[in-house]
PDB file of C-alpha atoms in Angstrom:
ATOM      1  CA  MET A   1       0.000   0.000   0.000  1.00 91.00           C
ATOM      2  CA  ARG A   2       1.101   3.556  -0.630  1.00 95.00           C
ATOM      3  CA  LEU A   3       0.544   5.797   2.383  1.00 96.00           C
ATOM      4  CA  ILE A   4       0.345   9.499   1.561  1.00 97.00           C
ATOM      5  CA  LEU A   5       0.969  11.854   4.484  1.00 97.00           C
ATOM      6  CA  HIS A   6       0.005  15.501   4.074  1.00 97.00           C
ATOM      7  CA  THR A   7       1.778  16.967   7.074  1.00 97.00           C
ATOM      8  CA  GLY A   8       0.823  20.645   6.855  1.00 94.00           C
ATOM      9  CA  ALA A   9       2.606  22.763   7.678  1.00 97.00           C
ATOM     10  CA  HIS A  10       0.370  24.760   9.975  1.00 97.00           C
ATOM     11  CA  TYR A  11      -1.183  27.917   8.571  1.00 96.00           C
ATOM     12  CA  THR A  12      -0.724  26.886   4.923  1.00 96.00           C
ATOM     13  CA  GLU A  13      -4.319  26.330   3.777  1.00 94.00           C
ATOM     14  CA  GLN A  14      -4.135  22.693   4.844  1.00 92.00           C
ATOM     15  CA  GLU A  15      -7.824  22.327   5.680  1.00 94.00           C
ATOM     16  CA  ARG A  16      -8.986  24.052   2.499  1.00 95.00           C
ATOM     17  CA  LEU A  17      -6.724  21.752   0.495  1.00 96.00           C
ATOM     18  CA  MET A  18      -8.269  18.680   2.086  1.00 95.00           C
ATOM     19  CA  LYS A  19     -11.758  19.984   1.346  1.00 95.00           C
ATOM     20  CA  SER A  20     -10.814  20.381  -2.322  1.00 97.00           C
ATOM     21  CA  ILE A  21      -9.383  16.859  -2.424  1.00 97.00           C
ATOM     22  CA  LEU A  22     -12.482  15.422  -0.731  1.00 95.00           C
ATOM     23  CA  ARG A  23     -14.600  16.921  -3.524  1.00 96.00           C
ATOM     24  CA  ASN A  24     -12.902  14.316  -5.745  1.00 97.00           C
ATOM     25  CA  LYS A  25     -13.357  11.440  -3.300  1.00 94.00           C
ATOM     26  CA  GLU A  26     -15.569   9.251  -5.481  1.00 94.00           C
ATOM     27  CA  MET A  27     -13.420   9.696  -8.570  1.00 96.00           C
ATOM     28  CA  LEU A  28     -10.336   8.838  -6.512  1.00 96.00           C
ATOM     29  CA  ARG A  29     -12.050   5.777  -5.079  1.00 94.00           C
ATOM     30  CA  THR A  30     -12.423   4.379  -8.601  1.00 94.00           C
ATOM     31  CA  ARG A  31      -8.662   4.857  -8.990  1.00 94.00           C
ATOM     32  CA  GLY A  32      -7.920   2.831  -5.860  1.00 94.00           C
ATOM     33  CA  MET A  33      -7.315   5.781  -3.544  1.00 96.00           C
ATOM     34  CA  ALA A  34      -9.051   6.166  -0.191  1.00 95.00           C
ATOM     35  CA  VAL A  35      -9.509   9.633   1.297  1.00 95.00           C
ATOM     36  CA  PRO A  36     -11.019   9.041   4.738  1.00 93.00           C
ATOM     37  CA  GLY A  37     -12.446  12.022   6.571  1.00 90.00           C
ATOM     38  CA  PRO A  38      -9.872  13.535   8.963  1.00 89.00           C
ATOM     39  CA  GLY A  39     -12.152  12.919  11.938  1.00 89.00           C
ATOM     40  CA  ARG A  40     -11.687   9.168  11.493  1.00 88.00           C
ATOM     41  CA  TYR A  41      -7.950   9.109  12.104  1.00 91.00           C
ATOM     42  CA  ARG A  42      -6.381  12.302  13.434  1.00 93.00           C
ATOM     43  CA  THR A  43      -6.859  11.638  17.141  1.00 92.00           C
ATOM     44  CA  LEU A  44      -6.141   7.942  16.638  1.00 90.00           C
ATOM     45  CA  MET A  45      -2.887   8.594  14.779  1.00 90.00           C
ATOM     46  CA  ARG A  46      -1.813  11.260  17.253  1.00 89.00           C
ATOM     47  CA  ASP A  47      -2.347   8.945  20.214  1.00 89.00           C
ATOM     48  CA  THR A  48      -0.523   6.141  18.408  1.00 88.00           C
ATOM     49  CA  LEU A  49       2.498   8.307  17.585  1.00 87.00           C
ATOM     50  CA  ASN A  50       2.652   9.581  21.147  1.00 86.00           C
ATOM     51  CA  ALA A  51       2.580   5.988  22.419  1.00 87.00           C
ATOM     52  CA  LEU A  52       5.422   5.010  20.082  1.00 86.00           C
ATOM     53  CA  HIS A  53       7.729   7.361  21.961  1.00 82.00           C
ATOM     54  CA  ARG A  54       7.436   4.924  24.872  1.00 85.00           C
ATOM     55  CA  GLN A  55       7.331   1.515  23.173  1.00 85.00           C
ATOM     56  CA  ALA A  56       7.661  -0.159  19.778  1.00 85.00           C
ATOM     57  CA  PRO A  57       4.474  -0.923  17.805  1.00 86.00           C
ATOM     58  CA  SER A  58       2.820  -4.284  18.334  1.00 84.00           C
ATOM     59  CA  GLU A  59       2.794  -6.821  15.504  1.00 82.00           C
ATOM     60  CA  ASN A  60      -0.811  -6.100  14.572  1.00 87.00           C
ATOM     61  CA  ALA A  61      -0.743  -2.316  15.166  1.00 88.00           C
ATOM     62  CA  ARG A  62      -0.790  -1.556  11.434  1.00 90.00           C
ATOM     63  CA  GLU A  63      -3.812  -3.755  10.746  1.00 90.00           C
ATOM     64  CA  ILE A  64      -5.738  -2.357  13.717  1.00 88.00           C
ATOM     65  CA  LEU A  65      -5.104   1.200  12.575  1.00 89.00           C
ATOM     66  CA  LEU A  66      -6.027   0.574   8.954  1.00 90.00           C
ATOM     67  CA  ASP A  67      -9.186  -1.288   9.921  1.00 89.00           C
ATOM     68  CA  ALA A  68     -10.266   1.695  12.009  1.00 89.00           C
ATOM     69  CA  ILE A  69      -9.340   4.236   9.343  1.00 90.00           C
ATOM     70  CA  LEU A  70     -10.604   2.453   6.220  1.00 90.00           C
ATOM     71  CA  ASP A  71     -13.527   0.473   7.659  1.00 78.00           C
ATOM     72  CA  GLU A  72     -12.757  -2.430   5.266  1.00 76.00           C
ATOM     73  CA  GLU A  73     -12.634  -0.139   2.210  1.00 79.00           C
ATOM     74  CA  PRO A  74     -10.044  -1.612  -0.190  1.00 83.00           C
ATOM     75  CA  ALA A  75      -7.348   0.834  -1.269  1.00 91.00           C
ATOM     76  CA  GLU A  76      -3.964   0.836  -2.918  1.00 93.00           C
ATOM     77  CA  ARG A  77      -3.309   4.440  -1.928  1.00 95.00           C
ATOM     78  CA  VAL A  78      -4.461   6.099   1.328  1.00 96.00           C
ATOM     79  CA  LEU A  79      -4.289   9.813   2.093  1.00 96.00           C
ATOM     80  CA  LEU A  80      -3.922  10.963   5.690  1.00 96.00           C
ATOM     81  CA  SER A  81      -3.736  14.702   6.324  1.00 96.00           C
ATOM     82  CA  ASP A  82      -2.932  16.315   9.648  1.00 95.00           C
ATOM     83  CA  PRO A  83      -0.892  19.475  10.274  1.00 94.00           C
ATOM     84  CA  ASN A  84      -0.195  18.035  13.740  1.00 94.00           C
ATOM     85  CA  PHE A  85       1.707  14.991  12.465  1.00 93.00           C
ATOM     86  CA  PHE A  86       4.904  16.773  13.515  1.00 94.00           C
ATOM     87  CA  ARG A  87       3.410  18.231  16.730  1.00 90.00           C
ATOM     88  CA  THR A  88       0.964  21.042  17.454  1.00 95.00           C
ATOM     89  CA  PRO A  89       1.437  24.758  16.691  1.00 97.00           C
ATOM     90  CA  GLY A  90       2.326  25.269  20.352  1.00 97.00           C
ATOM     91  CA  THR A  91       5.424  23.080  19.988  1.00 97.00           C
ATOM     92  CA  ALA A  92       6.185  23.602  16.287  1.00 98.00           C
ATOM     93  CA  VAL A  93       9.218  25.769  17.110  1.00 98.00           C
ATOM     94  CA  GLN A  94      11.514  24.774  19.941  1.00 97.00           C
ATOM     95  CA  ALA A  95      15.082  25.883  20.609  1.00 97.00           C
ATOM     96  CA  GLY A  96      15.170  27.727  17.304  1.00 97.00           C
ATOM     97  CA  ARG A  97      14.152  24.810  15.091  1.00 97.00           C
ATOM     98  CA  LEU A  98      11.065  24.262  12.974  1.00 98.00           C
ATOM     99  CA  TYR A  99       9.296  21.004  13.841  1.00 98.00           C
ATOM    100  CA  PRO A 100      12.163  19.442  15.806  1.00 97.00           C
ATOM    101  CA  ALA A 101      10.048  16.310  16.379  1.00 95.00           C
ATOM    102  CA  ALA A 102       9.457  15.697  12.656  1.00 97.00           C
ATOM    103  CA  ALA A 103      12.331  13.254  12.181  1.00 97.00           C
ATOM    104  CA  SER A 104      11.425  11.039  15.145  1.00 95.00           C
ATOM    105  CA  ARG A 105       7.731  11.134  14.214  1.00 94.00           C
ATOM    106  CA  MET A 106       8.537   9.905  10.716  1.00 96.00           C
ATOM    107  CA  ALA A 107      10.806   7.198  12.088  1.00 95.00           C
ATOM    108  CA  HIS A 108       7.859   5.982  14.158  1.00 93.00           C
ATOM    109  CA  MET A 109       5.578   6.059  11.108  1.00 94.00           C
ATOM    110  CA  ALA A 110       8.094   3.990   9.152  1.00 94.00           C
ATOM    111  CA  ALA A 111       8.218   1.460  11.995  1.00 92.00           C
ATOM    112  CA  LEU A 112       4.426   1.345  12.108  1.00 93.00           C
ATOM    113  CA  PHE A 113       4.112   0.759   8.337  1.00 93.00           C
ATOM    114  CA  PRO A 114       7.325  -1.146   7.517  1.00 92.00           C
ATOM    115  CA  GLU A 115       6.083  -2.878   4.361  1.00 90.00           C
ATOM    116  CA  ASP A 116       4.236   0.091   2.900  1.00 95.00           C
ATOM    117  CA  GLU A 117       5.468   2.884   0.657  1.00 97.00           C
ATOM    118  CA  ILE A 118       5.226   6.199   2.490  1.00 97.00           C
ATOM    119  CA  GLU A 119       5.287   9.635   0.876  1.00 98.00           C
ATOM    120  CA  ILE A 120       5.324  13.036   2.580  1.00 98.00           C
ATOM    121  CA  PHE A 121       3.723  16.191   1.220  1.00 98.00           C
ATOM    122  CA  ILE A 122       4.332  19.461   3.048  1.00 98.00           C
ATOM    123  CA  ALA A 123       3.895  23.165   2.391  1.00 98.00           C
ATOM    124  CA  MET A 124       6.477  25.631   3.648  1.00 98.00           C
ATOM    125  CA  ARG A 125       5.907  29.256   4.552  1.00 97.00           C
ATOM    126  CA  ASN A 126       8.132  32.298   4.855  1.00 96.00           C
ATOM    127  CA  PRO A 127       9.521  32.320   8.428  1.00 97.00           C
ATOM    128  CA  ALA A 128       9.073  36.084   8.441  1.00 96.00           C
ATOM    129  CA  ALA A 129       5.316  35.468   8.486  1.00 95.00           C
ATOM    130  CA  LEU A 130       5.244  32.082  10.229  1.00 96.00           C
ATOM    131  CA  LEU A 131       7.532  32.635  13.221  1.00 97.00           C
ATOM    132  CA  PRO A 132       5.420  35.455  14.717  1.00 96.00           C
ATOM    133  CA  ILE A 133       2.339  33.196  14.556  1.00 96.00           C
ATOM    134  CA  PHE A 134       4.133  30.271  16.178  1.00 97.00           C
ATOM    135  CA  HIS A 135       5.577  32.554  18.847  1.00 96.00           C
ATOM    136  CA  GLY A 136       2.105  33.850  19.621  1.00 95.00           C
ATOM    137  CA  VAL A 137       0.689  30.355  20.200  1.00 96.00           C
ATOM    138  CA  SER A 138       3.789  28.708  21.683  1.00 97.00           C
ATOM    139  CA  LEU A 139       3.333  26.765  24.904  1.00 97.00           C
ATOM    140  CA  ASP A 140       6.599  28.322  26.068  1.00 97.00           C
ATOM    141  CA  PRO A 141       7.501  31.519  24.183  1.00 96.00           C
ATOM    142  CA  SER A 142      10.394  32.338  26.491  1.00 97.00           C
ATOM    143  CA  GLU A 143      13.691  33.287  24.889  1.00 95.00           C
ATOM    144  CA  GLY A 144      15.439  30.060  25.752  1.00 96.00           C
ATOM    145  CA  ALA A 145      12.610  27.641  24.976  1.00 97.00           C
ATOM    146  CA  PHE A 146      11.471  29.204  21.709  1.00 97.00           C
ATOM    147  CA  TRP A 147      14.653  30.666  20.205  1.00 97.00           C
ATOM    148  CA  GLY A 148      17.249  28.530  22.007  1.00 97.00           C
ATOM    149  CA  GLY A 149      19.886  31.200  21.512  1.00 96.00           C
ATOM    150  CA  ARG A 150      19.373  31.246  17.749  1.00 96.00           C
ATOM    151  CA  ALA A 151      18.505  34.304  15.707  1.00 96.00           C
ATOM    152  CA  PRO A 152      15.456  34.284  13.391  1.00 97.00           C
ATOM    153  CA  GLN A 153      17.887  34.362  10.458  1.00 97.00           C
ATOM    154  CA  GLU A 154      19.203  30.927  11.491  1.00 98.00           C
ATOM    155  CA  ILE A 155      15.876  29.092  11.302  1.00 97.00           C
ATOM    156  CA  ARG A 156      15.706  27.102   8.075  1.00 97.00           C
ATOM    157  CA  TRP A 157      13.193  24.726   6.471  1.00 98.00           C
ATOM    158  CA  SER A 158      16.114  22.912   4.890  1.00 98.00           C
ATOM    159  CA  ASP A 159      17.336  21.848   8.353  1.00 97.00           C
ATOM    160  CA  THR A 160      13.978  20.223   9.130  1.00 98.00           C
ATOM    161  CA  LEU A 161      13.792  18.461   5.777  1.00 98.00           C
ATOM    162  CA  HIS A 162      17.385  17.286   6.074  1.00 97.00           C
ATOM    163  CA  ASP A 163      16.576  15.760   9.478  1.00 97.00           C
ATOM    164  CA  ILE A 164      13.533  13.957   8.061  1.00 98.00           C
ATOM    165  CA  ARG A 165      15.564  12.607   5.158  1.00 97.00           C
ATOM    166  CA  ALA A 166      18.222  11.354   7.567  1.00 97.00           C
ATOM    167  CA  ALA A 167      15.590   9.561   9.667  1.00 97.00           C
ATOM    168  CA  VAL A 168      13.718   7.998   6.736  1.00 97.00           C
ATOM    169  CA  PRO A 169      16.009   8.200   3.695  1.00 97.00           C
ATOM    170  CA  ASP A 170      13.744   6.015   1.534  1.00 96.00           C
ATOM    171  CA  VAL A 171      10.657   8.210   2.004  1.00 97.00           C
ATOM    172  CA  PRO A 172      10.192  10.715  -0.853  1.00 98.00           C
ATOM    173  CA  ILE A 173       9.107  14.222   0.090  1.00 98.00           C
ATOM    174  CA  THR A 174       7.176  16.678  -2.081  1.00 98.00           C
ATOM    175  CA  VAL A 175       7.232  20.314  -0.993  1.00 98.00           C
ATOM    176  CA  TRP A 176       5.964  23.686  -2.159  1.00 98.00           C
ATOM    177  CA  CYS A 177       5.775  27.253  -0.873  1.00 98.00           C
ATOM    178  CA  ASN A 178       2.579  28.542   0.665  1.00 96.00           C
ATOM    179  CA  GLU A 179       3.101  31.795  -1.227  1.00 95.00           C
ATOM    180  CA  ASP A 180       2.853  29.920  -4.550  1.00 96.00           C
ATOM    181  CA  MET A 181      -0.286  27.927  -3.712  1.00 97.00           C
ATOM    182  CA  PRO A 182      -2.758  30.072  -5.699  1.00 95.00           C
ATOM    183  CA  LEU A 183      -0.760  29.209  -8.817  1.00 95.00           C
ATOM    184  CA  LEU A 184      -0.143  25.560  -7.903  1.00 96.00           C
ATOM    185  CA  TRP A 185      -3.440  24.500  -6.292  1.00 96.00           C
ATOM    186  CA  ALA A 186      -4.521  22.028  -8.967  1.00 96.00           C
ATOM    187  CA  THR A 187      -0.959  20.770  -9.431  1.00 96.00           C
ATOM    188  CA  ILE A 188      -0.658  20.075  -5.686  1.00 97.00           C
ATOM    189  CA  ILE A 189      -3.961  18.183  -5.644  1.00 97.00           C
ATOM    190  CA  ARG A 190      -2.887  16.012  -8.570  1.00 97.00           C
ATOM    191  CA  ALA A 191       0.531  15.340  -7.026  1.00 97.00           C
ATOM    192  CA  ILE A 192      -0.970  14.246  -3.707  1.00 97.00           C
ATOM    193  CA  CYS A 193      -3.566  12.083  -5.423  1.00 96.00           C
ATOM    194  CA  GLY A 194      -1.132  10.518  -7.876  1.00 96.00           C
ATOM    195  CA  LEU A 195      -2.945  11.930 -10.895  1.00 96.00           C
ATOM    196  CA  PRO A 196      -1.204  12.871 -14.142  1.00 93.00           C
ATOM    197  CA  GLU A 197      -0.648  16.509 -15.042  1.00 89.00           C
ATOM    198  CA  GLY A 198      -3.709  17.957 -16.728  1.00 85.00           C
ATOM    199  CA  GLU A 199      -6.120  15.351 -15.317  1.00 90.00           C
ATOM    200  CA  LYS A 200      -9.564  16.878 -14.851  1.00 92.00           C
ATOM    201  CA  ILE A 201     -10.391  17.463 -11.185  1.00 96.00           C
ATOM    202  CA  VAL A 202     -12.990  19.320  -9.142  1.00 96.00           C
ATOM    203  CA  GLY A 203     -11.894  22.281  -7.025  1.00 96.00           C
ATOM    204  CA  GLY A 204      -8.754  23.251  -8.907  1.00 94.00           C
ATOM    205  CA  PHE A 205      -9.533  26.947  -8.394  1.00 95.00           C
ATOM    206  CA  ASP A 206     -10.955  26.773  -4.856  1.00 96.00           C
ATOM    207  CA  LEU A 207      -8.170  28.814  -3.282  1.00 96.00           C
ATOM    208  CA  LEU A 208      -8.165  31.299  -6.121  1.00 95.00           C
ATOM    209  CA  SER A 209     -11.864  32.042  -5.653  1.00 95.00           C
ATOM    210  CA  SER A 210     -11.215  33.004  -2.019  1.00 94.00           C
ATOM    211  CA  ILE A 211      -8.602  35.644  -2.830  1.00 95.00           C
ATOM    212  CA  MET A 212      -9.985  37.099  -6.059  1.00 96.00           C
ATOM    213  CA  SER A 213     -12.970  39.367  -6.552  1.00 96.00           C
ATOM    214  CA  ARG A 214     -16.183  37.909  -7.934  1.00 95.00           C
ATOM    215  CA  GLU A 215     -15.774  39.904 -11.136  1.00 96.00           C
ATOM    216  CA  GLY A 216     -12.218  38.657 -11.494  1.00 96.00           C
ATOM    217  CA  MET A 217     -13.260  35.022 -11.053  1.00 96.00           C
ATOM    218  CA  GLN A 218     -16.060  35.378 -13.586  1.00 96.00           C
ATOM    219  CA  ARG A 219     -13.667  36.835 -16.132  1.00 97.00           C
ATOM    220  CA  PHE A 220     -11.012  34.255 -15.294  1.00 96.00           C
ATOM    221  CA  ARG A 221     -13.379  31.301 -15.736  1.00 95.00           C
ATOM    222  CA  ALA A 222     -14.665  32.748 -18.998  1.00 97.00           C
ATOM    223  CA  TYR A 223     -11.104  33.100 -20.239  1.00 96.00           C
ATOM    224  CA  ILE A 224     -10.209  29.525 -19.194  1.00 94.00           C
ATOM    225  CA  ASP A 225     -13.347  28.153 -20.836  1.00 94.00           C
ATOM    226  CA  SER A 226     -12.503  29.930 -24.072  1.00 96.00           C
ATOM    227  CA  HIS A 227      -8.953  28.505 -24.073  1.00 94.00           C
ATOM    228  CA  PRO A 228      -9.479  24.795 -23.282  1.00 89.00           C
ATOM    229  CA  ASN A 229      -6.112  23.622 -24.558  1.00 89.00           C
ATOM    230  CA  MET A 230      -3.859  25.665 -22.295  1.00 91.00           C
ATOM    231  CA  SER A 231      -1.033  23.862 -20.530  1.00 90.00           C
ATOM    232  CA  GLU A 232      -0.660  24.060 -16.743  1.00 89.00           C
ATOM    233  CA  ILE A 233       2.237  26.486 -17.128  1.00 92.00           C
ATOM    234  CA  GLN A 234       0.089  28.739 -19.335  1.00 94.00           C
ATOM    235  CA  LYS A 235      -2.734  28.577 -16.774  1.00 93.00           C
ATOM    236  CA  ARG A 236      -0.356  29.690 -14.037  1.00 95.00           C
ATOM    237  CA  LYS A 237       0.650  32.720 -16.081  1.00 95.00           C
ATOM    238  CA  VAL A 238      -3.016  33.565 -16.609  1.00 96.00           C
ATOM    239  CA  ILE A 239      -3.750  33.155 -12.888  1.00 96.00           C
ATOM    240  CA  ALA A 240      -0.860  35.463 -12.027  1.00 96.00           C
ATOM    241  CA  ALA A 241      -2.142  38.073 -14.468  1.00 97.00           C
ATOM    242  CA  PHE A 242      -5.685  37.966 -13.077  1.00 96.00           C
ATOM    243  CA  LEU A 243      -4.429  38.098  -9.487  1.00 95.00           C
ATOM    244  CA  ASP A 244      -2.387  41.143 -10.331  1.00 95.00           C
ATOM    245  CA  LYS A 245      -5.575  42.909 -11.353  1.00 95.00           C
ATOM    246  CA  PHE A 246      -8.363  41.352  -9.263  1.00 96.00           C
ATOM    247  CA  ALA A 247      -6.775  40.053  -6.033  1.00 94.00           C
ATOM    248  CA  LEU A 248      -8.534  40.997  -2.799  1.00 94.00           C
ATOM    249  CA  GLU A 249      -5.844  42.895  -0.930  1.00 86.00           C
ATOM    250  CA  GLU A 250      -7.314  42.091   2.489  1.00 81.00           C
ATOM    251  CA  GLU A 251      -7.016  38.371   1.700  1.00 83.00           C
ATOM    252  CA  ILE A 252      -3.402  38.366   0.543  1.00 82.00           C
ATOM    253  CA  GLU A 253      -1.781  40.961   2.801  1.00 80.00           C
ATOM    254  CA  GLU A 254      -0.093  39.570   5.907  1.00 78.00           C
ATOM    255  CA  GLU A 255      -0.051  41.374   9.231  1.00 76.00           C
ATOM    256  CA  LEU A 256       3.214  40.746  11.077  1.00 80.00           C
ATOM    257  CA  ASP A 257       2.940  41.183  14.840  1.00 78.00           C
ATOM    258  CA  MET A 258       6.314  40.561  16.444  1.00 88.00           C
ATOM    259  CA  ALA A 259       7.835  42.932  18.971  1.00 85.00           C
ATOM    260  CA  GLY A 260      11.075  44.466  17.762  1.00 87.00           C
ATOM    261  CA  TRP A 261      10.825  43.287  14.173  1.00 91.00           C
ATOM    262  CA  THR A 262      11.555  45.909  11.553  1.00 93.00           C
ATOM    263  CA  GLU A 263      10.800  46.072   7.845  1.00 92.00           C
ATOM    264  CA  GLU A 264      14.499  45.528   7.228  1.00 95.00           C
ATOM    265  CA  LEU A 265      14.481  42.297   9.234  1.00 96.00           C
ATOM    266  CA  VAL A 266      11.406  41.034   7.414  1.00 95.00           C
ATOM    267  CA  GLU A 267      13.074  41.748   4.077  1.00 95.00           C
ATOM    268  CA  GLU A 268      16.232  39.973   5.246  1.00 97.00           C
ATOM    269  CA  LEU A 269      14.272  36.924   6.405  1.00 97.00           C
ATOM    270  CA  THR A 270      12.382  36.820   3.115  1.00 96.00           C
ATOM    271  CA  ALA A 271      15.637  36.900   1.136  1.00 98.00           C
ATOM    272  CA  LEU A 272      17.048  34.107   3.310  1.00 98.00           C
ATOM    273  CA  TYR A 273      13.848  32.114   2.768  1.00 98.00           C
ATOM    274  CA  ASP A 274      14.293  32.427  -0.991  1.00 98.00           C
ATOM    275  CA  GLU A 275      17.880  31.214  -0.668  1.00 98.00           C
ATOM    276  CA  ASP A 276      16.763  28.338   1.527  1.00 98.00           C
ATOM    277  CA  MET A 277      14.176  27.300  -1.059  1.00 98.00           C
ATOM    278  CA  ASP A 278      16.940  27.110  -3.664  1.00 97.00           C
ATOM    279  CA  LEU A 279      18.764  24.746  -1.313  1.00 97.00           C
ATOM    280  CA  VAL A 280      15.633  22.683  -0.600  1.00 98.00           C
ATOM    281  CA  ALA A 281      15.038  22.200  -4.321  1.00 97.00           C
ATOM    282  CA  GLN A 282      18.454  20.527  -4.589  1.00 96.00           C
ATOM    283  CA  LEU A 283      18.102  18.158  -1.621  1.00 95.00           C
ATOM    284  CA  PRO A 284      18.107  14.463  -2.633  1.00 95.00           C
ATOM    285  CA  GLY A 285      14.730  12.761  -2.376  1.00 96.00           C
ATOM    286  CA  ILE A 286      12.897  16.098  -2.531  1.00 97.00           C
ATOM    287  CA  THR A 287      10.443  17.087  -5.254  1.00 98.00           C
ATOM    288  CA  PHE A 288       9.949  20.846  -5.239  1.00 98.00           C
ATOM    289  CA  LEU A 289       6.779  22.131  -6.875  1.00 97.00           C
ATOM    290  CA  SER A 290       7.145  25.657  -8.224  1.00 96.00           C
ATOM    291  CA  PRO A 291       5.238  27.853 -10.710  1.00 93.00           C
TER     292      PRO A 291
END
């Protein structure tokens, strides 16, 4: 079985993405893919992973879990989505590292599903926007616990991904940037669901419709309908052009609330994020989706 794990990250449209994927549930079922509702497995998986920190999985742990999740539904490919796979927002940053528990969590997942093929899908987000949110919800936002003596400029997604790869080197990882999601929405859905590029799906413009004016969406859909043979790359260029003209500013602007942070620091962190993404794209075992 192929086990697809959509692991967030937090605050990257993860729930909206699952809703779009669930709109294709019946079509995916005919392709051998099960998309159980998140309520059927999130608490169960969380409790199981927490227990695995104390003891190894039992011989029948996999079968018990799958029976509970799938309810005897046959599947060759199963999608599980939970932004808390790698811990909650309150513990997502500790000692100046993003998701420090991610590597051990994935090692436990590999031990739980030793004969299955596991894939990870995760969205990344600019630390300049993400760190203030995590700091605001942290269970311990003190200097030592949250930053661990590290500066914001030292916090890298590539470190987290490198740790995961070291823990489970045979598990492929597909990543993308939250900032690119309006352009990549349909591509991300197809990648997670194992569908070929250009495959017809429902909900490919769900995110776009939430950040573009009604007039803009009407014009965009009319344009797409009148150009049925466009490639995905051409569609992305069209989306970018329509967003430039019809985007709802209140939906795309980010409010940064972090004491002591200046515009210069935000610009520096954004530049470092761009550099880090160049590094991530070159990591072995990583597929980087970009416009």
